[in-house]
Every structure is written in structure tokens, then in C-alpha cells.
mmCIF file of C-alpha atoms and ligand atoms in Angstrom:
data_model
loop_
_atom_site.group_PDB
_atom_site.id
_atom_site.type_symbol
_atom_site.label_atom_id
_atom_site.label_comp_id
_atom_site.label_asym_id
_atom_site.label_seq_id
_atom_site.Cartn_x
_atom_site.Cartn_y
_atom_site.Cartn_z
ATOM 1 C CA MET A 20 43.102 29.991 -4.025
ATOM 2 C CA THR A 21 42.764 27.790 -7.033
ATOM 3 C CA ASP A 22 39.578 27.452 -8.997
ATOM 4 C CA ILE A 23 39.681 23.698 -9.237
ATOM 5 C CA PRO A 24 36.072 22.581 -8.696
ATOM 6 C CA ALA A 25 35.454 20.587 -5.515
ATOM 7 C CA LYS A 26 35.319 16.845 -6.165
ATOM 8 C CA LYS A 27 31.722 15.779 -6.566
ATOM 9 C CA LYS A 28 30.347 13.302 -4.067
ATOM 10 C CA ARG A 29 29.930 9.829 -5.444
ATOM 11 C CA ILE A 30 26.609 8.004 -5.261
ATOM 12 C CA PHE A 31 26.247 4.261 -5.816
ATOM 13 C CA SER A 32 23.127 2.134 -5.844
ATOM 14 C CA GLY A 33 21.892 -0.890 -7.703
ATOM 15 C CA VAL A 34 18.927 -3.065 -8.287
ATOM 16 C CA GLN A 35 18.723 -6.751 -8.962
ATOM 17 C CA PRO A 36 17.419 -7.919 -12.303
ATOM 18 C CA SER A 37 14.583 -9.783 -10.667
ATOM 19 C CA GLY A 38 11.893 -8.901 -13.177
ATOM 20 C CA ILE A 39 9.202 -6.378 -12.431
ATOM 21 C CA LEU A 40 9.986 -2.922 -11.148
ATOM 22 C CA THR A 41 7.002 -1.270 -9.427
ATOM 23 C CA LEU A 42 5.627 2.181 -8.867
ATOM 24 C CA GLY A 43 7.343 1.912 -5.481
ATOM 25 C CA ASN A 44 10.738 1.545 -7.203
ATOM 26 C CA TYR A 45 9.843 4.424 -9.474
ATOM 27 C CA ILE A 46 8.821 6.847 -6.746
ATOM 28 C CA GLY A 47 11.260 5.631 -4.095
ATOM 29 C CA ALA A 48 14.358 5.131 -6.244
ATOM 30 C CA LEU A 49 14.438 5.709 -9.999
ATOM 31 C CA ARG A 50 12.779 9.092 -9.991
ATOM 32 C CA ASN A 51 15.163 10.283 -7.292
ATOM 33 C CA PHE A 52 18.114 8.999 -9.324
ATOM 34 C CA VAL A 53 16.975 11.218 -12.169
ATOM 35 C CA ALA A 54 16.630 14.209 -9.812
ATOM 36 C CA LEU A 55 20.166 13.584 -8.532
ATOM 37 C CA GLN A 56 21.440 13.423 -12.083
ATOM 38 C CA ASN A 57 19.734 16.685 -12.970
ATOM 39 C CA SER A 58 21.096 18.463 -9.882
ATOM 40 C CA GLY A 59 24.554 17.976 -11.345
ATOM 41 C CA GLU A 60 25.961 17.728 -7.815
ATOM 42 C CA TYR A 61 26.958 14.075 -7.839
ATOM 43 C CA ASP A 62 28.748 11.401 -9.798
ATOM 44 C CA CYS A 63 26.358 8.479 -9.902
ATOM 45 C CA ILE A 64 26.994 4.788 -10.542
ATOM 46 C CA TYR A 65 24.039 2.453 -11.028
ATOM 47 C CA PRO A 66 24.785 -1.128 -12.023
ATOM 48 C CA VAL A 67 22.299 -3.964 -12.497
ATOM 49 C CA MET A 68 23.241 -6.453 -9.777
ATOM 50 C CA ASP A 69 23.207 -9.750 -11.674
ATOM 51 C CA LEU A 70 25.752 -11.558 -9.490
ATOM 52 C CA HIS A 71 23.551 -11.030 -6.439
ATOM 53 C CA ALA A 72 20.634 -12.576 -8.351
ATOM 54 C CA LEU A 73 22.542 -15.906 -8.477
ATOM 55 C CA THR A 74 21.946 -16.523 -4.750
ATOM 56 C CA VAL A 75 18.566 -17.941 -5.791
ATOM 57 C CA ARG A 76 18.106 -20.261 -8.760
ATOM 58 C CA GLN A 77 17.640 -18.438 -12.034
ATOM 59 C CA ASP A 78 16.618 -19.559 -15.473
ATOM 60 C CA PRO A 79 19.595 -18.514 -17.652
ATOM 61 C CA PRO A 80 17.693 -17.078 -20.675
ATOM 62 C CA THR A 81 15.368 -15.178 -18.341
ATOM 63 C CA LEU A 82 18.226 -13.749 -16.289
ATOM 64 C CA ARG A 83 20.040 -12.686 -19.459
ATOM 65 C CA ARG A 84 16.952 -10.935 -20.768
ATOM 66 C CA ARG A 85 16.177 -9.253 -17.479
ATOM 67 C CA CYS A 86 19.580 -7.628 -17.231
ATOM 68 C CA LEU A 87 18.939 -5.814 -20.502
ATOM 69 C CA GLU A 88 15.316 -5.076 -19.555
ATOM 70 C CA THR A 89 16.302 -3.593 -16.231
ATOM 71 C CA MET A 90 18.890 -1.353 -17.933
ATOM 72 C CA ALA A 91 16.218 -0.328 -20.478
ATOM 73 C CA VAL A 92 13.891 0.694 -17.599
ATOM 74 C CA PHE A 93 16.728 2.821 -16.065
ATOM 75 C CA ILE A 94 17.152 4.635 -19.354
ATOM 76 C CA ALA A 95 13.408 4.907 -19.993
ATOM 77 C CA CYS A 96 12.920 6.535 -16.594
ATOM 78 C CA GLY A 97 15.329 9.261 -17.647
ATOM 79 C CA LEU A 98 18.765 8.112 -16.547
ATOM 80 C CA ASP A 99 21.250 9.341 -19.115
ATOM 81 C CA PRO A 100 24.079 6.872 -19.809
ATOM 82 C CA GLU A 101 26.381 9.783 -20.545
ATOM 83 C CA LYS A 102 25.788 11.446 -17.207
ATOM 84 C CA ASN A 103 25.789 8.338 -15.025
ATOM 85 C CA ILE A 104 27.780 5.135 -15.105
ATOM 86 C CA LEU A 105 25.274 2.407 -16.022
ATOM 87 C CA PHE A 106 26.511 -1.169 -16.411
ATOM 88 C CA CYS A 107 26.100 -4.777 -15.480
ATOM 89 C CA GLN A 108 27.846 -5.908 -12.262
ATOM 90 C CA SER A 109 29.198 -9.124 -13.787
ATOM 91 C CA HIS A 110 30.967 -7.152 -16.521
ATOM 92 C CA VAL A 111 33.415 -5.676 -14.007
ATOM 93 C CA PRO A 112 35.295 -8.609 -12.436
ATOM 94 C CA ALA A 113 36.739 -6.352 -9.728
ATOM 95 C CA HIS A 114 33.436 -6.720 -7.808
ATOM 96 C CA SER A 115 34.051 -10.450 -7.326
ATOM 97 C CA GLU A 116 37.750 -9.972 -6.661
ATOM 98 C CA LEU A 117 37.282 -7.401 -3.935
ATOM 99 C CA SER A 118 34.481 -9.470 -2.511
ATOM 100 C CA TRP A 119 36.920 -12.338 -1.825
ATOM 101 C CA ILE A 120 39.321 -10.000 -0.059
ATOM 102 C CA LEU A 121 36.611 -8.400 2.032
ATOM 103 C CA SER A 122 35.289 -11.839 3.038
ATOM 104 C CA CYS A 123 38.581 -12.388 4.801
ATOM 105 C CA PHE A 124 37.780 -9.389 6.967
ATOM 106 C CA THR A 125 34.177 -10.339 7.713
ATOM 107 C CA TYR A 126 33.072 -12.643 10.512
ATOM 108 C CA VAL A 127 30.755 -15.551 9.880
ATOM 109 C CA GLY A 128 28.821 -14.597 13.009
ATOM 110 C CA GLU A 129 28.026 -11.114 11.760
ATOM 111 C CA LEU A 130 26.761 -12.523 8.455
ATOM 112 C CA GLN A 131 24.635 -15.117 10.206
ATOM 113 C CA ARG A 132 22.947 -12.351 12.206
ATOM 114 C CA MET A 133 21.672 -10.538 9.094
ATOM 115 C CA THR A 134 17.872 -10.599 9.056
ATOM 116 C CA GLN A 135 17.781 -11.073 5.270
ATOM 117 C CA PHE A 136 19.980 -14.152 5.574
ATOM 118 C CA LYS A 137 17.706 -15.573 8.243
ATOM 119 C CA ASP A 138 14.603 -14.830 6.124
ATOM 120 C CA LYS A 139 16.022 -16.162 2.916
ATOM 121 C CA SER A 140 17.395 -19.335 4.451
ATOM 122 C CA GLN A 141 13.903 -20.045 5.739
ATOM 123 C CA ARG A 142 12.262 -19.344 2.415
ATOM 124 C CA HIS A 143 14.883 -21.274 0.417
ATOM 125 C CA ALA A 144 15.581 -24.028 2.929
ATOM 126 C CA ASP A 145 16.538 -26.409 0.110
ATOM 127 C CA ASN A 146 19.254 -24.058 -1.150
ATOM 128 C CA ILE A 147 21.090 -22.325 1.700
ATOM 129 C CA ASN A 148 24.202 -21.724 -0.391
ATOM 130 C CA ALA A 149 27.287 -19.879 0.789
ATOM 131 C CA GLY A 150 26.407 -16.940 -1.494
ATOM 132 C CA LEU A 151 23.264 -16.345 0.517
ATOM 133 C CA LEU A 152 25.497 -15.894 3.562
ATOM 134 C CA THR A 153 28.164 -13.776 1.846
ATOM 135 C CA TYR A 154 25.691 -11.645 -0.107
ATOM 136 C CA PRO A 155 26.449 -8.587 2.107
ATOM 137 C CA VAL A 156 30.179 -8.972 1.439
ATOM 138 C CA LEU A 157 29.612 -8.708 -2.316
ATOM 139 C CA MET A 158 27.394 -5.710 -1.677
ATOM 140 C CA ALA A 159 30.162 -4.139 0.447
ATOM 141 C CA ALA A 160 32.576 -4.764 -2.410
ATOM 142 C CA ASP A 161 30.198 -3.019 -4.860
ATOM 143 C CA ILE A 162 30.059 0.039 -2.696
ATOM 144 C CA LEU A 163 33.670 0.254 -1.453
ATOM 145 C CA LEU A 164 35.163 -0.436 -4.872
ATOM 146 C CA TYR A 165 34.031 3.000 -6.065
ATOM 147 C CA GLN A 166 35.008 4.935 -2.917
ATOM 148 C CA THR A 167 31.340 5.709 -2.612
ATOM 149 C CA ASP A 168 30.165 8.591 -0.363
ATOM 150 C CA LEU A 169 26.417 8.031 -0.435
ATOM 151 C CA VAL A 170 24.219 4.994 -1.003
ATOM 152 C CA PRO A 171 20.484 5.537 -1.664
ATOM 153 C CA ILE A 172 18.761 2.532 -0.140
ATOM 154 C CA GLY A 173 15.447 1.402 1.284
ATOM 155 C CA ALA A 174 15.043 0.437 4.908
ATOM 156 C CA ASP A 175 15.472 -3.258 4.061
ATOM 157 C CA GLN A 176 19.093 -2.668 3.011
ATOM 158 C CA LYS A 177 20.181 -0.646 6.050
ATOM 159 C CA GLN A 178 21.780 -3.609 7.802
ATOM 160 C CA HIS A 179 23.762 -4.440 4.701
ATOM 161 C CA LEU A 180 25.079 -0.921 4.409
ATOM 162 C CA GLU A 181 26.025 -1.021 8.097
ATOM 163 C CA ILE A 182 28.179 -4.113 7.485
ATOM 164 C CA ALA A 183 29.853 -2.426 4.486
ATOM 165 C CA ARG A 184 30.715 0.494 6.800
ATOM 166 C CA ASP A 185 32.031 -1.878 9.508
ATOM 167 C CA ILE A 186 34.265 -3.690 7.001
ATOM 168 C CA ALA A 187 35.611 -0.382 5.661
ATOM 169 C CA ILE A 188 36.340 0.980 9.149
ATOM 170 C CA ARG A 189 37.915 -2.307 10.214
ATOM 171 C CA MET A 190 40.294 -2.393 7.225
ATOM 172 C CA ASN A 191 41.059 1.332 7.438
ATOM 173 C CA ASN A 192 42.116 0.782 11.049
ATOM 174 C CA VAL A 193 44.644 -1.832 9.982
ATOM 175 C CA TYR A 194 45.891 -0.442 6.663
ATOM 176 C CA GLY A 195 45.268 3.299 6.806
ATOM 177 C CA GLU A 196 42.964 5.117 4.417
ATOM 178 C CA LEU A 197 41.851 2.308 2.132
ATOM 179 C CA PHE A 198 38.164 3.059 1.693
ATOM 180 C CA VAL A 199 35.731 5.971 1.929
ATOM 181 C CA VAL A 200 33.213 5.005 4.635
ATOM 182 C CA PRO A 201 29.817 5.309 2.913
ATOM 183 C CA ASP A 202 26.662 6.872 4.339
ATOM 184 C CA ALA A 203 23.076 5.962 3.618
ATOM 185 C CA TYR A 204 21.185 8.489 1.544
ATOM 186 C CA PHE A 205 17.461 8.841 1.982
ATOM 187 C CA GLY A 206 15.774 10.984 -0.681
ATOM 188 C CA LYS A 207 13.725 14.005 0.324
ATOM 189 C CA THR A 208 10.391 12.419 -0.575
ATOM 190 C CA GLY A 209 9.835 9.890 2.187
ATOM 191 C CA THR A 210 6.891 8.388 0.289
ATOM 192 C CA ARG A 211 6.489 4.714 0.956
ATOM 193 C CA VAL A 212 4.210 3.243 -1.645
ATOM 194 C CA MET A 213 1.943 0.619 -0.111
ATOM 195 C CA SER A 214 0.124 -2.400 -1.548
ATOM 196 C CA LEU A 215 -3.197 -1.685 -3.258
ATOM 197 C CA THR A 216 -4.807 -4.800 -1.801
ATOM 198 C CA ASP A 217 -3.324 -4.545 1.715
ATOM 199 C CA PRO A 218 -2.289 -0.923 2.275
ATOM 200 C CA THR A 219 -0.636 -1.746 5.605
ATOM 201 C CA ARG A 220 2.124 -3.535 3.683
ATOM 202 C CA LYS A 221 4.754 -2.147 1.339
ATOM 203 C CA MET A 222 4.004 -2.498 -2.387
ATOM 204 C CA SER A 223 5.954 -5.566 -3.557
ATOM 205 C CA LYS A 224 6.325 -7.400 -6.847
ATOM 206 C CA SER A 225 6.352 -10.659 -4.933
ATOM 207 C CA ASP A 226 2.684 -10.230 -4.034
ATOM 208 C CA GLU A 227 -0.322 -10.736 -6.366
ATOM 209 C CA PRO A 228 -0.358 -8.489 -9.468
ATOM 210 C CA ALA A 229 -3.530 -6.647 -8.293
ATOM 211 C CA SER A 230 -1.506 -5.349 -5.308
ATOM 212 C CA TYR A 231 1.118 -3.464 -7.300
ATOM 213 C CA ILE A 232 1.494 -1.226 -10.335
ATOM 214 C CA ALA A 233 4.433 -2.183 -12.537
ATOM 215 C CA ILE A 234 6.295 0.676 -14.171
ATOM 216 C CA LEU A 235 5.498 -1.023 -17.530
ATOM 217 C CA ASP A 236 1.823 -1.761 -16.829
ATOM 218 C CA LYS A 237 -0.627 -0.749 -19.575
ATOM 219 C CA PRO A 238 -2.914 2.256 -18.874
ATOM 220 C CA GLU A 239 -6.023 0.097 -18.663
ATOM 221 C CA ASP A 240 -4.366 -2.170 -16.073
ATOM 222 C CA ILE A 241 -3.206 0.792 -14.022
ATOM 223 C CA ARG A 242 -6.722 2.202 -13.990
ATOM 224 C CA ARG A 243 -8.340 -1.115 -13.124
ATOM 225 C CA LYS A 244 -5.924 -1.827 -10.262
ATOM 226 C CA LEU A 245 -6.392 1.636 -8.792
ATOM 227 C CA ARG A 246 -10.203 1.449 -9.115
ATOM 228 C CA ARG A 247 -10.124 -1.786 -7.144
ATOM 229 C CA ALA A 248 -7.633 -0.499 -4.573
ATOM 230 C CA VAL A 249 -8.756 -1.306 -1.022
ATOM 231 C CA THR A 250 -10.022 1.742 0.891
ATOM 232 C CA ASP A 251 -12.545 1.854 3.763
ATOM 233 C CA SER A 252 -16.275 2.362 4.191
ATOM 234 C CA GLU A 253 -16.184 5.841 5.657
ATOM 235 C CA GLY A 254 -16.410 7.628 2.318
ATOM 236 C CA GLU A 255 -14.500 10.743 3.400
ATOM 237 C CA VAL A 256 -11.142 11.716 1.927
ATOM 238 C CA ARG A 257 -8.767 12.277 4.852
ATOM 239 C CA TYR A 258 -5.071 11.667 5.378
ATOM 240 C CA ASP A 259 -4.648 9.230 8.230
ATOM 241 C CA ARG A 260 -2.167 6.378 7.880
ATOM 242 C CA GLU A 261 -3.490 4.552 10.969
ATOM 243 C CA SER A 262 -7.223 4.426 10.364
ATOM 244 C CA LYS A 263 -7.344 5.070 6.581
ATOM 245 C CA PRO A 264 -4.232 3.422 5.082
ATOM 246 C CA GLY A 265 -5.823 2.844 1.651
ATOM 247 C CA VAL A 266 -7.003 6.419 1.095
ATOM 248 C CA THR A 267 -3.759 7.747 2.559
ATOM 249 C CA ASN A 268 -1.757 5.632 0.087
ATOM 250 C CA LEU A 269 -3.793 7.010 -2.852
ATOM 251 C CA LEU A 270 -3.182 10.571 -1.602
ATOM 252 C CA ASP A 271 0.544 9.809 -1.275
ATOM 253 C CA ILE A 272 0.722 8.396 -4.790
ATOM 254 C CA LEU A 273 -1.289 11.256 -6.310
ATOM 255 C CA SER A 274 0.811 13.821 -4.437
ATOM 256 C CA ALA A 275 4.081 12.129 -5.524
ATOM 257 C CA MET A 276 2.931 11.978 -9.162
ATOM 258 C CA GLY A 277 1.019 15.229 -9.443
ATOM 259 C CA GLY A 278 3.125 17.516 -7.314
ATOM 260 C CA GLU A 279 0.280 18.949 -5.178
ATOM 261 C CA ASP A 280 0.810 18.488 -1.436
ATOM 262 C CA LYS A 281 -1.534 16.250 0.485
ATOM 263 C CA GLU A 282 -3.239 19.052 2.425
ATOM 264 C CA ALA A 283 -4.226 20.712 -0.865
ATOM 265 C CA LEU A 284 -5.522 17.404 -2.143
ATOM 266 C CA VAL A 285 -7.597 16.746 0.937
ATOM 267 C CA THR A 286 -9.180 20.188 0.601
ATOM 268 C CA ARG A 287 -9.864 19.688 -3.101
ATOM 269 C CA PHE A 288 -11.432 16.248 -2.584
ATOM 270 C CA ALA A 289 -13.613 17.342 0.333
ATOM 271 C CA GLY A 290 -17.159 16.099 -0.272
ATOM 272 C CA LYS A 291 -16.108 13.972 -3.250
ATOM 273 C CA GLY A 292 -16.086 10.172 -3.166
ATOM 274 C CA TYR A 293 -13.177 7.801 -3.399
ATOM 275 C CA GLY A 294 -14.036 7.192 -7.078
ATOM 276 C CA ALA A 295 -12.871 10.674 -8.019
ATOM 277 C CA LEU A 296 -9.659 10.266 -6.034
ATOM 278 C CA LYS A 297 -8.970 6.906 -7.687
ATOM 279 C CA ASP A 298 -9.642 8.253 -11.156
ATOM 280 C CA GLU A 299 -7.397 11.248 -10.724
ATOM 281 C CA THR A 300 -4.651 9.085 -9.224
ATOM 282 C CA ALA A 301 -4.926 6.788 -12.237
ATOM 283 C CA ASP A 302 -4.720 9.782 -14.625
ATOM 284 C CA ALA A 303 -1.551 11.042 -12.902
ATOM 285 C CA VAL A 304 0.141 7.650 -12.791
ATOM 286 C CA ILE A 305 -0.741 6.935 -16.412
ATOM 287 C CA ALA A 306 0.492 10.364 -17.519
ATOM 288 C CA ALA A 307 3.844 9.778 -15.801
ATOM 289 C CA LEU A 308 4.359 6.181 -16.860
ATOM 290 C CA THR A 309 3.176 6.306 -20.470
ATOM 291 C CA PRO A 310 6.302 8.077 -21.783
ATOM 292 C CA VAL A 311 8.437 5.685 -19.749
ATOM 293 C CA ARG A 312 6.746 2.663 -21.366
ATOM 294 C CA GLU A 313 7.093 4.139 -24.831
ATOM 295 C CA LYS A 314 10.768 4.951 -24.307
ATOM 296 C CA TYR A 315 11.328 1.461 -22.874
ATOM 297 C CA ASP A 316 9.923 -0.222 -26.011
ATOM 298 C CA GLN A 317 12.119 1.977 -28.161
ATOM 299 C CA VAL A 318 15.307 1.347 -26.147
ATOM 300 C CA LEU A 319 14.743 -2.381 -25.790
ATOM 301 C CA ALA A 320 14.188 -2.729 -29.545
ATOM 302 C CA ASP A 321 17.675 -1.296 -30.168
ATOM 303 C CA LYS A 322 19.914 -4.076 -28.838
ATOM 304 C CA ALA A 323 23.010 -2.556 -30.384
ATOM 305 C CA TYR A 324 22.453 0.722 -28.520
ATOM 306 C CA LEU A 325 21.773 -1.051 -25.237
ATOM 307 C CA GLU A 326 24.842 -3.250 -25.556
ATOM 308 C CA GLY A 327 26.880 -0.147 -26.364
ATOM 309 C CA VAL A 328 25.623 1.519 -23.165
ATOM 310 C CA LEU A 329 26.613 -1.533 -21.127
ATOM 311 C CA ARG A 330 30.023 -1.773 -22.732
ATOM 312 C CA SER A 331 30.987 1.833 -22.254
ATOM 313 C CA GLY A 332 29.492 1.817 -18.710
ATOM 314 C CA ALA A 333 31.576 -1.214 -17.792
ATOM 315 C CA GLU A 334 34.708 0.345 -19.242
ATOM 316 C CA ARG A 335 34.259 3.521 -17.250
ATOM 317 C CA ALA A 336 33.426 1.578 -14.105
ATOM 318 C CA ALA A 337 36.428 -0.721 -14.536
ATOM 319 C CA VAL A 338 38.835 2.199 -14.555
ATOM 320 C CA LEU A 339 37.566 3.419 -11.150
ATOM 321 C CA ALA A 340 37.313 -0.118 -9.748
ATOM 322 C CA GLU A 341 40.839 -1.035 -10.857
ATOM 323 C CA LYS A 342 42.245 1.938 -9.052
ATOM 324 C CA THR A 343 40.800 0.822 -5.729
ATOM 325 C CA LEU A 344 41.716 -2.800 -6.304
ATOM 326 C CA ARG A 345 45.348 -1.904 -6.999
ATOM 327 C CA LYS A 346 45.501 0.142 -3.865
ATOM 328 C CA VAL A 347 44.048 -2.739 -1.826
ATOM 329 C CA HIS A 348 46.467 -5.243 -3.349
ATOM 330 C CA LYS A 349 49.413 -2.977 -2.533
ATOM 331 C CA LYS A 350 48.376 -2.188 1.052
ATOM 332 C CA LEU A 351 47.579 -5.803 1.859
ATOM 333 C CA GLY A 352 50.928 -7.025 0.528
ATOM 334 C CA LEU A 353 49.769 -9.022 -2.502
ATOM 335 C CA ALA A 354 52.685 -9.402 -4.878
ATOM 336 C CA PRO A 355 52.889 -6.528 -7.382
ATOM 337 C CA TYR A 356 52.118 -7.281 -10.990
ATOM 338 C CA LYS A 357 52.680 -5.587 -14.296
ATOM 339 C CA LEU A 358 50.497 -6.301 -17.308
HETATM 340 N N1 LIG B 422 20.937 -5.753 -2.155
HETATM 341 C C1 LIG B 422 20.320 -4.711 -2.926
HETATM 342 C C2 LIG B 422 18.818 -4.996 -3.063
HETATM 343 O O1 LIG B 422 18.452 -6.152 -3.141
HETATM 344 C C3 LIG B 422 20.926 -4.568 -4.293
HETATM 345 C C4 LIG B 422 22.364 -4.146 -4.191
HETATM 346 C C5 LIG B 422 23.456 -4.929 -4.445
HETATM 347 C C6 LIG B 422 22.822 -2.865 -3.808
HETATM 348 N N2 LIG B 422 24.572 -4.211 -4.262
HETATM 349 C C7 LIG B 422 24.233 -2.967 -3.857
HETATM 350 C C8 LIG B 422 22.194 -1.681 -3.407
HETATM 351 C C9 LIG B 422 25.030 -1.878 -3.517
HETATM 352 C C10 LIG B 422 22.989 -0.590 -3.073
HETATM 353 C C11 LIG B 422 24.417 -0.690 -3.105
HETATM 354 O O2 LIG B 422 18.055 -4.083 -3.106
#
């Protein structure tokens, strides 16, 4: 047999440049991306999804700034631009091109059934643009363009991944092996970080600032928010998501940040009040996020470096994207072209 190494599986995921990234994004996504990178088992592609952000009105200077800031957070969290392909979606035109082609293989009815479309068209009733409807097609293009095997996503994106799979299968049935059919990838830590003010809801940057910890929050803000986190009046540290969602959330966060499992934490905090739990959780979160914030400031201050990362990321992405796009053109019968 040959000793050619097996082709690594390809992972693709992205986040929108919509401003604040929270502790939920850190624990649920970014930290796992770093673990995947360090495992060396995958080729990973993580763009900032700025075209998707256009489905709601954006202030141009703010959007421009947030693309760079989001990339700086990626790098500050430990993603290495040499080991992963990091870029800005709009810098690789193949995303938009494939999106058009895929839209011709997607039914309006299936797009109208998406829960996110229904939600967003209610919330933005004055701007139900076509992009809001075709959002999942662009997302399918993102994924299929890179012949992606695995897509790390949260539960809210499951339906969108499903449609990407359906489009891939549908086109493969007509044209033969065009696309790898991607699977969802759920990290091993199933920690769902909940709101600090209403621990029955997921932590979200769209809620009031007291309810979430931003990755870039200052230590004193992190401590204050955790001290004020909603708990219950029982006074006993136990892990019970139903009857003690606030305390359970603190235990989950401390366990995710400190490494100790929740049973060990419950034993260690037996007989101690919630104050001690909150303080230790704050210490652990601050210890993890302080180097991230410092690295972020350093990266963001070096515009030339950041732009270099985006440029080389886009170049590497474009090579892979172009390969798929050519194949699609050929199989669908678009006239061949030579540059
Ligand atoms: N829709 C995703 C979100 O809002 C972002 C996204 C766009 C994405 N394209 C993607 C995620 C492709 C994974 C794969 O979270």
C-alpha cells in the first residue's frame, strides 16, 4: 500500500459580523474551533459572513469595522491563520456565483417554510427583502463550495444545514457527484450557556447587556454581571436545570472554564453560599478571557497584519472555491471559458 496520508475531513463554519460575540460563542464555538485546529485532524475554513449581514440594514462604516473586529476575535481566541483558512465571505465572489446557481435548484416553498425566515419577516416587517428568503441558499453555497464534510452549528442553524444537504443531494441526483453532502458537527461539550438575567433562555447579545458576558468585557464588568446573575432563594449549590437554572448555569460555566466536572464542583461547594460560586466563576472567566482581550487589542491595532491575513485567506479559499465552481459550470452545461 502507499503511504499517502488520508485526506483530512474538511470543516466549515462562519459567524456574522453582527457586533458582540458572547461567552456562549466562546464556549460553544470558538473554543471548539481551536481544539479542532490543535487536533490536527481537520482542514478548517472559517469566514466572516458579511454578505449574510446585508439581509438587515447595516451602517456601512460599522459593518466594515465589524468584519475586521470579528476576524481579530477569531485570532485572539487562538485560531491560527496559517493553520485555518480565515477570510471575509465577500472577498471570494464564488460564494455569490454559486448561490445564484443553487437558487435555481431550490423551491420557493421550502424557503418560505424556514422558521428563521418566518421570524425575521415578522421582526423586520418593513424590509422583507428577497435576500431574507434566499439566505439559506447563500449559506448552502458557502458550505458546498468547499466540498465540506462537517459543519459545526448551533441548533438554530440545523434547518439551514438540512436545506444545504437537500440541495446537494438533489443536484447530485441529476448531475452525478457534484457536491460532498455535509453533516452537522456538534462539539463534545454540549454546554449551552444561558442568560444571566433569565437562565431559562439562551445567552444572547440581542438581550440587555446584564444578561450576557461579551468575550471582550472588562474584568470588573464580568465580575459585576456574574455577581448579579439570577439564582434562587434556596441557598444550596445543586445541579438541577429544571428547578435551579441559574445555579446550574453558573456550574456549567465554571466547569467549562475551569475544567472540573460538575459533580466535583457540587461537592466542593457543599455548604458554601452562591457568593462563593459566583466569585470563583468570575475568576475563571476573567482568567480565560483576559489574554483574549489583550491579544485582540494587539491584533486590531495592526491593520496591516489583519489585512494580510484576510488577503491570504481569501486567496487560499478562492483556489478551492474556483475548483468547485468550474466543476459545476461544466456539469451544468455553461459554456466553457478560458482566461
Ligand atoms: N447563518 C449562520 C448564523 O447566523 C452563519 C453562516 C452563514 C454559516 N453561512 C454559514 C454557518 C455556513 C455555518 C456554515 O449563525
